[in-house]
Amino acid sequence: MIGVIGAGLVGANVIRALVACGQPQMMVSDTNAAAARRLAIGTSTKESQVHAASTGDMFSADVVVLACPGPHMKASRRLVDAGVSVVSCSDDLEDTLAMLDLDAVARQVGRTLLVGATMSPGLSGLLVRSAARDFDAIDEAHVAIHGTAGPACAQQHHRALAGQSLGWHDGDWLRRPAGSGRELCWFPDPIGPRDCYRAELTDPAVIHHAIPELRRVTVRMSANRRDRLTARLPMLTPPHPEGGLGALRVEVRGWRHGARHIEVVGVVDRVAHVAGLVAAMSARRVTAGEFACGVRTLGDDESPNESLISDLRDTGIQLHEFVGSAQG
């Protein structure tokens, strides 16, 4: 049984992806019970039954996907203590750092806590690990993100421009002002080039946990002048309820055949759709026992990374490689 907490855009996409894969039994809960019931009724089939449930019912699940607004740390701790594996979609930095400290707790009860199973973080770590196959050794990973999944995600990204970015630099964590460090990043069409800035996002923490040999890990998000000027104010206009088209860009640097080499991979799709697919495919693999116990992040040595990349390709996610990204 797979449980999903959150019936918003990401949670709905998780449920739809699980139904499309033929998952036989699911349950969904939300603070808006009517929304959970509508989602359950609208997605159930003869082969895949979705039940509206209470939060307390989630303790009977094998794995629970937290697709609700954060923080997720307390809910993750309660579920893991009760013997339930967890897949978290949180993209809040402090929340993520707190969950990464729960490794001993998860190992003690023999359960998996997968942290950051979305587009960014999540798919970003998978792409770094996948690109590493073309290198003799990798030492840098630089992530850029454009777009948001929905209202809660948009609010989080708005706050991210007002905080402090976290980056891994030569063996130490560096915090720098969000909204600084402008860089023109090229995303797959139709997004194209966008000005991107440092932001208080979680990818460096998640990717460093997965691939500790990296010497440098950074993340930037696209923003315009208004985004940066109003980052410390309440959002001036309500976020779009459907999120919209977004993109992910992952640049990996390292060595191949004795020379410096760069690979750039990108994805363009609706952010909520990709996030839901990543979380759903991860939950299925957790249920199948393919993740090791303890705290896991996508891209680490004890996660089924290649299987997940294959799962995502099978759902129609296209990976775009930037031609000419290699350097001799």
Short mmCIF file of N, CA, C and O in Angstrom, two decimals, residues 21 24 37 44 52 79 102 123 138 173 188 192 200 215 290 293 328:
data_model
loop_
_atom_site.label_atom_id
_atom_site.label_comp_id
_atom_site.label_asym_id
_atom_site.label_seq_id
_atom_site.Cartn_x
_atom_site.Cartn_y
_atom_site.Cartn_z
N CYS A 21 0.77 3.11 -13.65
CA CYS A 21 1.69 1.98 -13.53
C CYS A 21 0.99 0.72 -13.03
O CYS A 21 1.64 -0.32 -12.89
N PRO A 24 -1.91 -1.36 -7.32
CA PRO A 24 -3.26 -1.83 -7.00
C PRO A 24 -3.98 -1.04 -5.90
O PRO A 24 -5.18 -0.83 -5.98
N ARG A 37 -11.08 13.38 -1.47
CA ARG A 37 -12.15 12.51 -1.97
C ARG A 37 -12.33 12.66 -3.47
O ARG A 37 -12.50 11.67 -4.19
N SER A 44 -9.54 6.51 -9.46
CA SER A 44 -9.68 5.06 -9.23
C SER A 44 -10.13 4.34 -10.50
O SER A 44 -10.92 4.86 -11.29
N ALA A 52 -9.73 7.74 -0.21
CA ALA A 52 -9.54 8.93 0.62
C ALA A 52 -9.35 8.45 2.06
O ALA A 52 -10.07 7.57 2.54
N LEU A 79 6.45 8.90 11.00
CA LEU A 79 6.18 7.76 10.13
C LEU A 79 7.30 6.73 10.20
O LEU A 79 7.04 5.52 10.30
N LEU A 102 18.40 12.18 9.90
CA LEU A 102 17.61 11.08 10.47
C LEU A 102 18.11 9.70 10.02
O LEU A 102 17.41 8.71 10.18
N LEU A 123 15.42 14.67 -9.56
CA LEU A 123 15.86 14.38 -10.92
C LEU A 123 17.24 14.98 -11.18
O LEU A 123 18.04 14.39 -11.92
N ILE A 138 34.26 12.84 -11.89
CA ILE A 138 33.55 14.13 -11.90
C ILE A 138 33.90 14.89 -10.62
O ILE A 138 34.15 14.29 -9.57
N TRP A 173 30.96 24.38 3.14
CA TRP A 173 29.70 24.97 2.74
C TRP A 173 29.83 26.49 2.74
O TRP A 173 30.31 27.08 3.70
N PRO A 188 16.48 23.78 -22.41
CA PRO A 188 15.93 23.25 -23.67
C PRO A 188 14.78 24.13 -24.17
O PRO A 188 14.05 24.74 -23.38
N GLY A 192 14.59 28.16 -23.50
CA GLY A 192 15.73 28.93 -24.01
C GLY A 192 16.55 29.58 -22.91
O GLY A 192 16.56 29.13 -21.76
N GLU A 200 18.01 30.07 -2.23
CA GLU A 200 18.04 29.17 -1.09
C GLU A 200 17.30 27.88 -1.45
O GLU A 200 16.18 27.64 -1.02
N ARG A 215 33.60 18.27 -5.66
CA ARG A 215 34.27 19.38 -4.99
C ARG A 215 33.43 20.65 -5.00
O ARG A 215 33.57 21.49 -4.12
N GLU A 290 14.09 -1.87 -3.30
CA GLU A 290 15.29 -1.60 -4.11
C GLU A 290 16.15 -0.47 -3.55
O GLU A 290 17.25 -0.23 -4.04
N CYS A 293 18.18 0.79 3.37
CA CYS A 293 17.60 1.44 4.54
C CYS A 293 18.40 2.69 4.90
O CYS A 293 19.55 2.85 4.50
N GLY A 328 37.66 19.53 -25.10
CA GLY A 328 38.82 18.68 -25.20
C GLY A 328 39.95 19.15 -24.33
O GLY A 328 39.96 20.26 -23.88
#
